[in-house]
């Protein structure tokens, strides 16, 4: 192919910018040259510490070494997110990166369990989830390679220091020809006819031209939002939290839990993300329900170790730009939209956008069809995550603050109402092949927050309850004893036990 | 769910679809009382009459406990590797549509991307020649897939002889204690909420059940008595006439033959002792052929009435979707079987999936007609698939597609939808490196047929009657 290489300009050197630049440099070296512009003066958000298992695929695709990555970012392993006090005060459940049991005679495990549960037997569904049992015992080991092994039915992600991930990728990207330019962009030049962006002008007066602009400028949305004026779709009526008070603290002594914790709070919820060298904390709240000062006091009161900085407030709105790709600008990361970090989905959305960009990278000129495809895929992802987040607020019986009374009773999207009702009838999960969150995720949160199916798949009715109870009992014991042979999380990280 | 569980099912239709449903429900839910009202065969019920299936049939057979070896020995089925397309569009050479892996990816680069570039440069053979199944199909050879060998990565379908297959299903449902009697649809009694309270056969027998399944063919009198909304796909699928005939046996062939022509197409499928022949075309007022009305029942599941097979979706037989969709709908109904009240939220999920699956199949057929030059309306969902593939070889995945990506790609490439440009990702592999890998692959595959028995010999070894 004799297509000239496209000149791709990445605006922003946060997690999104460096992830995009690294991926394009690694995967499309013949199709594009990459220049990244970042401004030390503006800086990065620097939060965003909990990830999803998909990040492993990103590292693998780029050929990055897991151990090096973990050392550079002080990363820990993550088996899921524990939600405390969401359904009602005192509740706790894990949304694990793994399955509950295994299908039996083609019938999902859930239904066998539901039948026993209705008889007051069978224990907790969490007992059948390897990731859950591991997290409870604070152990970790990578999943077994043999898909028949009990200890294969889970996945894992990382918790890392967000300020170190970009710099880690920078070395990789620069070694693959990415040009980095330090400077603050002060104006954006557009073509009078097409409206495409043609060049960026830095404070120093330097003018940088490009064919394709990847907007990773964070909440500012410098190109897509500011320059192109792409419309904003506001979701704050469903997801009213609009601030976060972040505060890292020293690690408590003892074993590191291989999980992120989200604890419901009077005006939102609080994250706790253990890294190797510290713990990240933050209170995500609704400014209509809580003042910044009160949030600051609350997070200071909640942390378990010495604070390592002053509480820092971050402001945001739930929603997204109507289109992430407009003209020759593709927004990746916070520049395209924001959903609160309740399910650690932001970096995943960064990754999806990059993957779609690689898949739909322009050949010759930009095709409207490619752009539409890209935007359709991004829509799927956002819509599904949005519904899933709303579920955490809707499926609650909390009645102890205005915030919880408001979110419990707010109208929800029809798409979500149907999903919940379908599950409530007989434990079925609406099936889709694109987008995040498949059956185990829905099962974990729905049951975890008290939405118990009233029925189950009729195929389990013929089983002899005594035998079924024994089989389930054996499985529970087996999982518990297999997990007990695994090392603790600190040992798995190569730290002192 | 015992207190709200479905306890009984009445199935209208004694053809392959109705009996398949009876067998599948009886196997999965032995606690149900199942009655089949064996209606006289409807000549327009293509799922009951045609020999074709897809490779998904093995899973269905496993679920009802039908052993392929028994089917082969009884002459009720023979394995089928692929479809041989002849004269499909002007100037196109013969090509084979087979199931299974074609080539192998190079890192993150899909094989078809490399193939497409080589093809444009005149350095690639026909697409099917990079698949084990395609090589066997072209050489008229067959063996069952052999794990751990180069012959592991393909799949095959079955060609059924409806006249021998149906009695085997009958025997099976009898073993499963399904009640059946010959009858025709008479009337229904409605419940206050609009559901069906009882079904009366034409001769006055009354059947009460919690769930009623209409598997009686496109006329679907039971389903029609409750709801008539129909989505007509006549503007997308141009052919609405099918003639089916038989010829004395010809040489056994692991492929079905599909021959295109002006205004329609023909098929031939060899079975033990005979060859089934057919012709599919648009209505020219000839009168004797079977009329089909391409389209689907807008809501196949309404209250406690479920339409399956031709009663739910009517398609012409290209790629044998008829029985395939019927079996798939049976499996879906079991998987999503609602409570006795058939709550709308539960049936809606069934209907949603059924619609998406049928639309994908419609698009797949329409792709063939589009490429043959028929004047059809192209659904947006298909236009996206063609545009993305034609431009850059990207395959657009859509929900509930019962056809694997490889099946679409075989058809796209076989039909000459060759990507016009190399996907940027594929530029990482040099054209020369790709060409030499492809030549190596071809050399390996080309040696396969000589080591294998002919199709007829192989069948004889499996104990097939001749
Ligand atoms: C409270 C909070 C908690 C979060 N928690 C998680 C989590 O647990 N998991 C998760 O996956 N995600 C989380 N996120 C999201 C995550 O932090 C971001 O998705 C991720 O960091 C990517 O940010 P970014 O690169 O898009 O933007 P930023 O980090 O803001 O980077 C923007 C870049 O653009 C540059 N820039 C901006 N304007 C200019 C200009 N005029 N000229 C030159 N350069 C400019 C900046 O210098 C910077 O380099 C969280 C976000 C928030 C707010």
Short mmCIF file of N, CA and C in Angstrom, two decimals, chain A residues 76 85 109 279 353 425 497:
data_model
loop_
_atom_site.label_atom_id
_atom_site.label_comp_id
_atom_site.label_asym_id
_atom_site.label_seq_id
_atom_site.Cartn_x
_atom_site.Cartn_y
_atom_site.Cartn_z
N UNK A 76 -1.10 -3.47 42.63
CA UNK A 76 -1.56 -4.66 43.35
C UNK A 76 -2.55 -5.40 42.45
N UNK A 85 -22.68 -1.60 52.29
CA UNK A 85 -23.80 -0.73 52.72
C UNK A 85 -24.63 -0.19 51.56
N UNK A 109 -25.45 -22.11 36.57
CA UNK A 109 -25.34 -22.51 37.97
C UNK A 109 -26.33 -21.77 38.87
N UNK A 279 -2.61 3.71 50.25
CA UNK A 279 -4.00 3.41 49.95
C UNK A 279 -4.63 4.66 49.35
N UNK A 353 -12.06 2.90 23.14
CA UNK A 353 -11.96 3.93 22.10
C UNK A 353 -10.70 3.71 21.27
N UNK A 425 -38.04 -12.15 37.90
CA UNK A 425 -39.01 -13.21 37.63
C UNK A 425 -38.36 -14.57 37.77
N UNK A 497 5.80 -10.86 53.62
CA UNK A 497 4.50 -11.28 54.12
C UNK A 497 4.17 -10.54 55.42
#
